[in-house]
Tab-separated table of C-alpha atoms and ligand atoms in Angstrom:
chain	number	residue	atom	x	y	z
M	1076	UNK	CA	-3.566	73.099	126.538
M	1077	UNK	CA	0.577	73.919	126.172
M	1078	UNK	CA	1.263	76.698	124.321
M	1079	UNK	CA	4.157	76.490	121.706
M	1080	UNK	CA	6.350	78.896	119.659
M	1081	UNK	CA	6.860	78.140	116.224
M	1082	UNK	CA	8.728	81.217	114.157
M	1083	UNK	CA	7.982	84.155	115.697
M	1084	UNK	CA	4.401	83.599	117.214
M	1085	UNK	CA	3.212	81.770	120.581
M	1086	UNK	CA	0.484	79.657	119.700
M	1087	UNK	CA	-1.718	76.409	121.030
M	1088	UNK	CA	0.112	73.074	120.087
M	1089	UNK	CA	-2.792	71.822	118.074
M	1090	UNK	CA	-2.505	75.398	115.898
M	1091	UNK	CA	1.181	74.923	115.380
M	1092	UNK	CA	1.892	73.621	111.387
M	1093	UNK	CA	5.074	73.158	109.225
M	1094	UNK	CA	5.639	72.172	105.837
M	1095	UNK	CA	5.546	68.995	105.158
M	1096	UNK	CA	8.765	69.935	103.095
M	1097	UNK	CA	10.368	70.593	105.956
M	1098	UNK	CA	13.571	69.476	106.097
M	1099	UNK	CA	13.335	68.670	109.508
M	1100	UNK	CA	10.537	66.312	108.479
M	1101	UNK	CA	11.833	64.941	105.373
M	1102	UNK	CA	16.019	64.539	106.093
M	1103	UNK	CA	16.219	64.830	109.565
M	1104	UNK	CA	18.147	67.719	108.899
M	1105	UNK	CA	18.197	70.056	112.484
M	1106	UNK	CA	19.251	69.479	115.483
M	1107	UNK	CA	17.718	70.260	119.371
M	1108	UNK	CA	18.028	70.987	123.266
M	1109	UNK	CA	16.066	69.779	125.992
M	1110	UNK	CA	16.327	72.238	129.288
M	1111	UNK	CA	14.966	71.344	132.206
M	1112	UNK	CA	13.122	74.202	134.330
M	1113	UNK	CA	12.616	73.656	137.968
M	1114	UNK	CA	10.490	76.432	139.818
M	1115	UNK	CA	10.697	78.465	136.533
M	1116	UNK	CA	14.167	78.556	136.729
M	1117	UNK	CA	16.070	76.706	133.174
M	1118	UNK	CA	18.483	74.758	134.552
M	1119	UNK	CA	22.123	76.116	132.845
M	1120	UNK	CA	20.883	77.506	130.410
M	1121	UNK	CA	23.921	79.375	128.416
M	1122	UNK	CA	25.916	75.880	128.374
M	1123	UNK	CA	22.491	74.663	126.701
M	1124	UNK	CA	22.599	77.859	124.415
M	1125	UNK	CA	26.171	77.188	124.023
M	1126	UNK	CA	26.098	73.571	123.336
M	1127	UNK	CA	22.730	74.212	120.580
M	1128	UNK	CA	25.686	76.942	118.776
M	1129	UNK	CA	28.065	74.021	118.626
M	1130	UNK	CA	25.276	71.475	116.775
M	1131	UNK	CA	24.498	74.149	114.771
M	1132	UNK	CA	28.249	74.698	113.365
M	1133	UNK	CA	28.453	70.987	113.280
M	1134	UNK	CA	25.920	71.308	110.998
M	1135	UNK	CA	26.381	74.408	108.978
M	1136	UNK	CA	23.445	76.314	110.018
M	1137	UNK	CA	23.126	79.416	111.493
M	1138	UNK	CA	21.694	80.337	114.818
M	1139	UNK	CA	18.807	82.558	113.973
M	1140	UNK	CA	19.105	83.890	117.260
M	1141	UNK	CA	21.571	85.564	119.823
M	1142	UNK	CA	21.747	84.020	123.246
M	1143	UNK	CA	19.174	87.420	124.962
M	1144	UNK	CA	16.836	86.391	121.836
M	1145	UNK	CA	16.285	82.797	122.874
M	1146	UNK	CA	16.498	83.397	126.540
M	1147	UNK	CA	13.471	85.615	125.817
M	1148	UNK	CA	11.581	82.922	124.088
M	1149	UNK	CA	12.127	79.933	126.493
M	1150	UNK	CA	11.287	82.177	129.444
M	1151	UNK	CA	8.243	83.642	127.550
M	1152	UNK	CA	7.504	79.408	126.661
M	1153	UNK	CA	8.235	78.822	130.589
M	1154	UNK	CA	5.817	81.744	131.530
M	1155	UNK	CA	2.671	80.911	129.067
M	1156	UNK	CA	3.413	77.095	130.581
M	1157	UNK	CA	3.438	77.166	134.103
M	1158	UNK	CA	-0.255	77.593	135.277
M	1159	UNK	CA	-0.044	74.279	137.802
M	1160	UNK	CA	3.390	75.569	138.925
M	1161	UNK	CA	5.176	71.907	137.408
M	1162	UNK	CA	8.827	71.627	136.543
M	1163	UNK	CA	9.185	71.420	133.241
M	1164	UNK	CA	11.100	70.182	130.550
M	1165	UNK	CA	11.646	72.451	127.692
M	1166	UNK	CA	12.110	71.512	123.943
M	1167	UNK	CA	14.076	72.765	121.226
M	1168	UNK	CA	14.489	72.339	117.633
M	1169	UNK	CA	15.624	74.095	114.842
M	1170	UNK	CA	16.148	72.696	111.386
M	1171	UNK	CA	16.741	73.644	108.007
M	1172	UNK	CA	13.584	75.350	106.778
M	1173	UNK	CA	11.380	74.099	103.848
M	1174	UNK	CA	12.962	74.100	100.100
M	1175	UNK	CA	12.418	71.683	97.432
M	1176	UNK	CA	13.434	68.110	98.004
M	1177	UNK	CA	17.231	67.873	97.156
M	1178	UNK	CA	19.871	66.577	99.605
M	1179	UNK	CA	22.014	69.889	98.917
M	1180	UNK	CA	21.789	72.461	101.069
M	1181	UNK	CA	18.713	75.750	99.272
M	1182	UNK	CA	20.153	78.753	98.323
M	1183	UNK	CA	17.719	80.428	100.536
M	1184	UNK	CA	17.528	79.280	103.563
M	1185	UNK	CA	14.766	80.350	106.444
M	1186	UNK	CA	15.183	78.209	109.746
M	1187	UNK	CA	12.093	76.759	111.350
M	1188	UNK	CA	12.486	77.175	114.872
M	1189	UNK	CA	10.417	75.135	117.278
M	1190	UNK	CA	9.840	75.349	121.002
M	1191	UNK	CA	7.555	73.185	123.134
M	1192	UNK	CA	7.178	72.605	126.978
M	1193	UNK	CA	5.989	69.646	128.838
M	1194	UNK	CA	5.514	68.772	132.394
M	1195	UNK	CA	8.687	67.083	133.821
M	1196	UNK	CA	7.258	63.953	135.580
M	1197	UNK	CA	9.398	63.096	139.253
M	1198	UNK	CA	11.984	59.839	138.318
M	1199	UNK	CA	9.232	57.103	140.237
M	1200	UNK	CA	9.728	56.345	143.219
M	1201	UNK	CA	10.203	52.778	142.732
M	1202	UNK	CA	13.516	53.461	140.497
M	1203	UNK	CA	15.306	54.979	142.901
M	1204	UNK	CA	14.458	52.719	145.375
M	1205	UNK	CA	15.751	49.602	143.617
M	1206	UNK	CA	17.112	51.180	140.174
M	1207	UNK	CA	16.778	50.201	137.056
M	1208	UNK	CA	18.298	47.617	134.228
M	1209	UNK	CA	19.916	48.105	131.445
M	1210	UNK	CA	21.013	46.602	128.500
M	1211	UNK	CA	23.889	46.976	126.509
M	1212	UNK	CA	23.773	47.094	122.977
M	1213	UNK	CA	26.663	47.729	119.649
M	1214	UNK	CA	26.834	51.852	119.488
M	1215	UNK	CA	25.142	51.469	115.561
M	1216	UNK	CA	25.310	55.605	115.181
M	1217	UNK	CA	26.776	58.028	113.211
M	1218	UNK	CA	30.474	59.225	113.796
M	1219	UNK	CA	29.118	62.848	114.967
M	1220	UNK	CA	27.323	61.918	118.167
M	1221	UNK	CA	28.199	65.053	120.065
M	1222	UNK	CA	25.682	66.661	117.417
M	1223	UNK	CA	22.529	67.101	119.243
M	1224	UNK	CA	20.995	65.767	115.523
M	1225	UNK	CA	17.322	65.380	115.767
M	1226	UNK	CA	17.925	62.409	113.386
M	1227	UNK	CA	17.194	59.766	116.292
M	1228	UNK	CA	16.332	56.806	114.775
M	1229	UNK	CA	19.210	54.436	116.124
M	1230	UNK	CA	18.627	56.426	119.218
M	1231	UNK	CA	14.788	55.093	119.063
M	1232	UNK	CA	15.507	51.692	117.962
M	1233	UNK	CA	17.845	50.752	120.322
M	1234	UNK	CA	15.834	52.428	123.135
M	1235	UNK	CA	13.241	49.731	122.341
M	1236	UNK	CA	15.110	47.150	122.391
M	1237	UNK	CA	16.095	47.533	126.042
M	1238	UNK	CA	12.479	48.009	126.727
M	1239	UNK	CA	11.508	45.041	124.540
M	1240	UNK	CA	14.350	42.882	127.431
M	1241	UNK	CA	12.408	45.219	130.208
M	1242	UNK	CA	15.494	47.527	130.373
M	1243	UNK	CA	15.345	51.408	131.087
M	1244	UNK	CA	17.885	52.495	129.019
M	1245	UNK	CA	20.496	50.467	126.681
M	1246	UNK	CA	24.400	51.413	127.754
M	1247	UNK	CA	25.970	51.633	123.840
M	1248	UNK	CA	29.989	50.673	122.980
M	1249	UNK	CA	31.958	51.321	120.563
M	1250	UNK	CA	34.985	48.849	119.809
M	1251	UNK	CA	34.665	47.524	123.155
M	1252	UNK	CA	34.766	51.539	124.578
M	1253	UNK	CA	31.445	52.588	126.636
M	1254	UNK	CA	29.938	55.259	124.867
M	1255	UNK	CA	26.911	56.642	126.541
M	1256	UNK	CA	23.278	55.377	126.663
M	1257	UNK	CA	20.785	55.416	123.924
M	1258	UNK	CA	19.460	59.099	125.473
M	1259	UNK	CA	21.448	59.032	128.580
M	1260	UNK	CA	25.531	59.516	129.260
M	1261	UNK	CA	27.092	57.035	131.552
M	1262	UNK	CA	29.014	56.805	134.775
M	1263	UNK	CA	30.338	54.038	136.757
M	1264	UNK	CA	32.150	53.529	140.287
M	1265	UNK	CA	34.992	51.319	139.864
M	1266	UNK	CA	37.731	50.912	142.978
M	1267	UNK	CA	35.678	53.615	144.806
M	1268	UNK	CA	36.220	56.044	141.675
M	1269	UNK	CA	34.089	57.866	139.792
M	1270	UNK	CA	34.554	57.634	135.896
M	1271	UNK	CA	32.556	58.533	132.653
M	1272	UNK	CA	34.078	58.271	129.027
M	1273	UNK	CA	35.883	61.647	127.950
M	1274	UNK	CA	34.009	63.886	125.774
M	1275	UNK	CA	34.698	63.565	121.761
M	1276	UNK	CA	32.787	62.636	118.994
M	1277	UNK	CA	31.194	59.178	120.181
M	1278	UNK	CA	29.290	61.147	122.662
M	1279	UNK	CA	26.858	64.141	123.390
M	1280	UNK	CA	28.386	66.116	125.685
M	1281	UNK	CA	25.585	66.252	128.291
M	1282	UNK	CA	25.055	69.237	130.620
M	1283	UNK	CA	23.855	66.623	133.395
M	1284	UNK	CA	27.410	65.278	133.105
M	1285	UNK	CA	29.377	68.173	133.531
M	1286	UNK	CA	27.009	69.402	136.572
M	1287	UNK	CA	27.918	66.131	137.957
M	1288	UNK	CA	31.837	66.393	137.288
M	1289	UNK	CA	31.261	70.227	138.620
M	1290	UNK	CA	29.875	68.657	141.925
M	1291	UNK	CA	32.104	65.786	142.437
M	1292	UNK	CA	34.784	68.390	142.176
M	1293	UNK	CA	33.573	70.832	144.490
M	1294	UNK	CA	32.823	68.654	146.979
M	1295	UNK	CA	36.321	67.054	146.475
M	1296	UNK	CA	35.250	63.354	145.688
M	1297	UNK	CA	37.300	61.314	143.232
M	1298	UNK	CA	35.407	61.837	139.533
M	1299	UNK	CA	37.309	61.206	136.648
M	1300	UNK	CA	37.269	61.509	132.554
M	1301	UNK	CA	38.332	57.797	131.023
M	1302	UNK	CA	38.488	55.156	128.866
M	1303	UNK	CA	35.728	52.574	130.205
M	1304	UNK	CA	35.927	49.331	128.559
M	1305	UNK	CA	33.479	46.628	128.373
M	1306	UNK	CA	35.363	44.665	130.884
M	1307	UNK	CA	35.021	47.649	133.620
M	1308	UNK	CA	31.808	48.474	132.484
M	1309	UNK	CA	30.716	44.298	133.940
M	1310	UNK	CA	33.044	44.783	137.001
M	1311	UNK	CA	31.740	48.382	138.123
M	1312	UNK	CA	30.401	48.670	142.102
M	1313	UNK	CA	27.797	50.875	140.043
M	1314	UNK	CA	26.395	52.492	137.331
M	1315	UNK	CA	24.213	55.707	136.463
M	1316	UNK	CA	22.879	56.754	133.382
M	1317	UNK	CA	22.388	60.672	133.173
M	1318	UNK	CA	20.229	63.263	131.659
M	1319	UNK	CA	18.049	66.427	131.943
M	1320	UNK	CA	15.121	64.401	132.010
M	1321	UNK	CA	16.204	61.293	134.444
M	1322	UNK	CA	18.663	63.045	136.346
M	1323	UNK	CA	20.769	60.399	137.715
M	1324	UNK	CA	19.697	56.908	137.705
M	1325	UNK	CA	20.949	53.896	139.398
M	1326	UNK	CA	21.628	50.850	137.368
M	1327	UNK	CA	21.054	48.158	139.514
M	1328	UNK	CA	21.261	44.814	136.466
M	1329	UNK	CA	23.042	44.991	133.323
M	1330	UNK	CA	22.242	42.195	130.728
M	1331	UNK	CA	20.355	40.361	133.496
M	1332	UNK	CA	23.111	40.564	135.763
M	1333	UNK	CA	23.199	42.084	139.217
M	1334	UNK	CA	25.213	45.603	139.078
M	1335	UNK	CA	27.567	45.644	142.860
M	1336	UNK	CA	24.683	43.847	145.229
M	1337	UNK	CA	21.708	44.888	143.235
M	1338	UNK	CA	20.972	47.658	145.165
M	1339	UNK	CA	21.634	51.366	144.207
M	1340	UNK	CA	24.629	52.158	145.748
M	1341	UNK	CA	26.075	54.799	148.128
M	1342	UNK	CA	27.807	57.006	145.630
M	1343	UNK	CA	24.903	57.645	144.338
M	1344	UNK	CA	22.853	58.374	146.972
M	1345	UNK	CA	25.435	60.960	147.876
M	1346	UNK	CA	25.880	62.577	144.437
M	1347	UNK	CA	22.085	62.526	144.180
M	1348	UNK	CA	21.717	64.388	147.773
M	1349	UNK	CA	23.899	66.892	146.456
M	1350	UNK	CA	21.856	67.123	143.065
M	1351	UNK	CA	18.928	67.515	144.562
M	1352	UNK	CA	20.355	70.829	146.788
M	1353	UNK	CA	21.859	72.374	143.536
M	1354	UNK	CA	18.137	71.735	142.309
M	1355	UNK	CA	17.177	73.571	145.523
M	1356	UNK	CA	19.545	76.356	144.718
M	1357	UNK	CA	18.265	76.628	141.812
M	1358	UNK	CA	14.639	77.213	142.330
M	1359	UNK	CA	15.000	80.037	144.894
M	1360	UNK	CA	17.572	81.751	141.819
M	1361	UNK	CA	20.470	80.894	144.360
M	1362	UNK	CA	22.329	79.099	141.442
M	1363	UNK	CA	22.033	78.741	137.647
K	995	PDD	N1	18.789	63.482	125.732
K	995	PDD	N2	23.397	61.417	125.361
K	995	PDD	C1	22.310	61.317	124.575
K	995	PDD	C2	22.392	60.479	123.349
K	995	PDD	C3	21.129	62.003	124.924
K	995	PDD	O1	20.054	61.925	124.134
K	995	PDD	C4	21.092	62.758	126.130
K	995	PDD	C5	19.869	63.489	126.583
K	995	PDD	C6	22.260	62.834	126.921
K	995	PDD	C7	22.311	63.640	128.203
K	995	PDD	O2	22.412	65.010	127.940
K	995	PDD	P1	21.822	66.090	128.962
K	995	PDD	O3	22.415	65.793	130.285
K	995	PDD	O4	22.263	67.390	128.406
K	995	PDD	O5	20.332	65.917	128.983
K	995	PDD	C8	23.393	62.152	126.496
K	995	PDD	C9	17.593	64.207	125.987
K	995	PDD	C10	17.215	64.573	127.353
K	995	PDD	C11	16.482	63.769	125.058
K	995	PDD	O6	16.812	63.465	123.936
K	995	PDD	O7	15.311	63.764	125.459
């Protein structure tokens, strides 16, 4: 049974409770990080810490903690977790506390703060082997996307309806500009370059990303910031999608289409390899 922390106390998940006025649960109003932990190591955790102070400005709320204070309670959440020794993937929320239904903001305001941990199942085996499709589908979101908003709904629905066309992820544009994914942000190889759209507000700034752009640079390879339009998008050599959870997957068919030859390609494999040794690093406490 995982054991959770929900304000101030370490409890079993089926013990946890919350309001039901919650505004969490009734607006959607909080926002969250997911950290991966590999060998009981989390995986950058003060650009996590850092990036959960900037949704919390975007939203005007205050961090109830200091950076030493939640560092405390996800390793604490890591610790009471790790019996079977399983990466994990660790869960994050805070929201605006429970007040009386009004849209305004309460007077009083007590956060809830909510952390979870769950075993971080391997990418199969199959999907990097021959990738996965994608869709793509109209970015319908808000205009604050690089708010980590646990209001996910367009997030949800067009997640299903790449699984609905037996897609992995849907790729999302904006006025004919790629985005990111539906829970994913997005590279491509075009030319023998490696781009993903600059950071701003039509995208969460994911820490997979940067680790990626941190990697490509240190190992010298050609990894830019750009514009990616539609048009480049259709014409990459290939695509990833990105995230804590996936890590780096190949797209190998976009809208039906074969991505390159419809086979994950060698950039990939190579940026992967050198994932998988920062991953390494990690674990033994060689890197953070
Ligand atoms: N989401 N963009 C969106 C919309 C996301 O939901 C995510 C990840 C990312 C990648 O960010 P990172 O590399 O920091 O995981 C980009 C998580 C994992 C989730 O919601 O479960």
């Amino acid at each position: 049974m995982s054991t959770v922390y929900l304000n101030g106390e370490y409890l079993p998940a089926e013990e946890a409770k919350i309001s039901v006025l919650d505004r969490g649960f009734v607006f959607a109003d909080g926002v969250y990080e997911v950290i991966p932990a590999y060998g009981s190591h989390l995986l950058r955790l003060e650009q996590h810490l850092q990036r959960l102070d900037d949704s919390l400005d975007g939203i005007r709320l205050a961090n109830p903690f200091d950076h030493m204070q939640w560092a405390a309670i996800l390793e604490e959440i890591v610790k009471l977790n790790s019996e079977n020794n399983e990466d994990l993937s660790i869960y994050l929320q805070v929201t605006r506390g429970a007040a009386k239904r009004d849209h305004a903001f309460p007077d009083e305001i007590k956060q809830t703060v909510f952390v979870m941990a769950t075993p971080m199942s391997a990418v199969p085996a199959e999907q990097l082997e021959n990738g996965v499709a994608a869709i793509t589908h109209d970015d319908i979101r808000w205009r604050y996307c690089h708010i980590n908003s646990i209001a996910l709904l367009p997030n949800t629905l067009m997640r299903q309806v790449a699984r609905e066309a037996g897609a992995a992820e849907a790729i999302l544009y904006r006025d004919d500009q790629v985005t990111e994914g539906a829970a994913s942000n997005v590279f491509i190889v075009l030319n023998g370059r490696i781009l993903t759209p600059r950071k701003d507000e039509c995208l969460l700034p994911g820490i997979t990303r940067d680790l990626i752009l941190e990697i490509a640079a240190d190992s010298g390879l050609d990894c830019q910031e750009a514009d990616i339009s539609m048009q480049m998008l259709r014409e990459a050599e290939e695509i990833w999608v990105t995230s804590s959870t996936k890590e780096i997957l190949p797209v190998t068919k976009l809208d039906g289409q074969a991505v390159g030859n419809g086979k994950p390609g060698p950039v990939w494999r190579d940026m992967l390899d050198r994932y998988q040794q920062y991953k390494d690093k990690l674990r033994t406490g060689a890197a953070q």
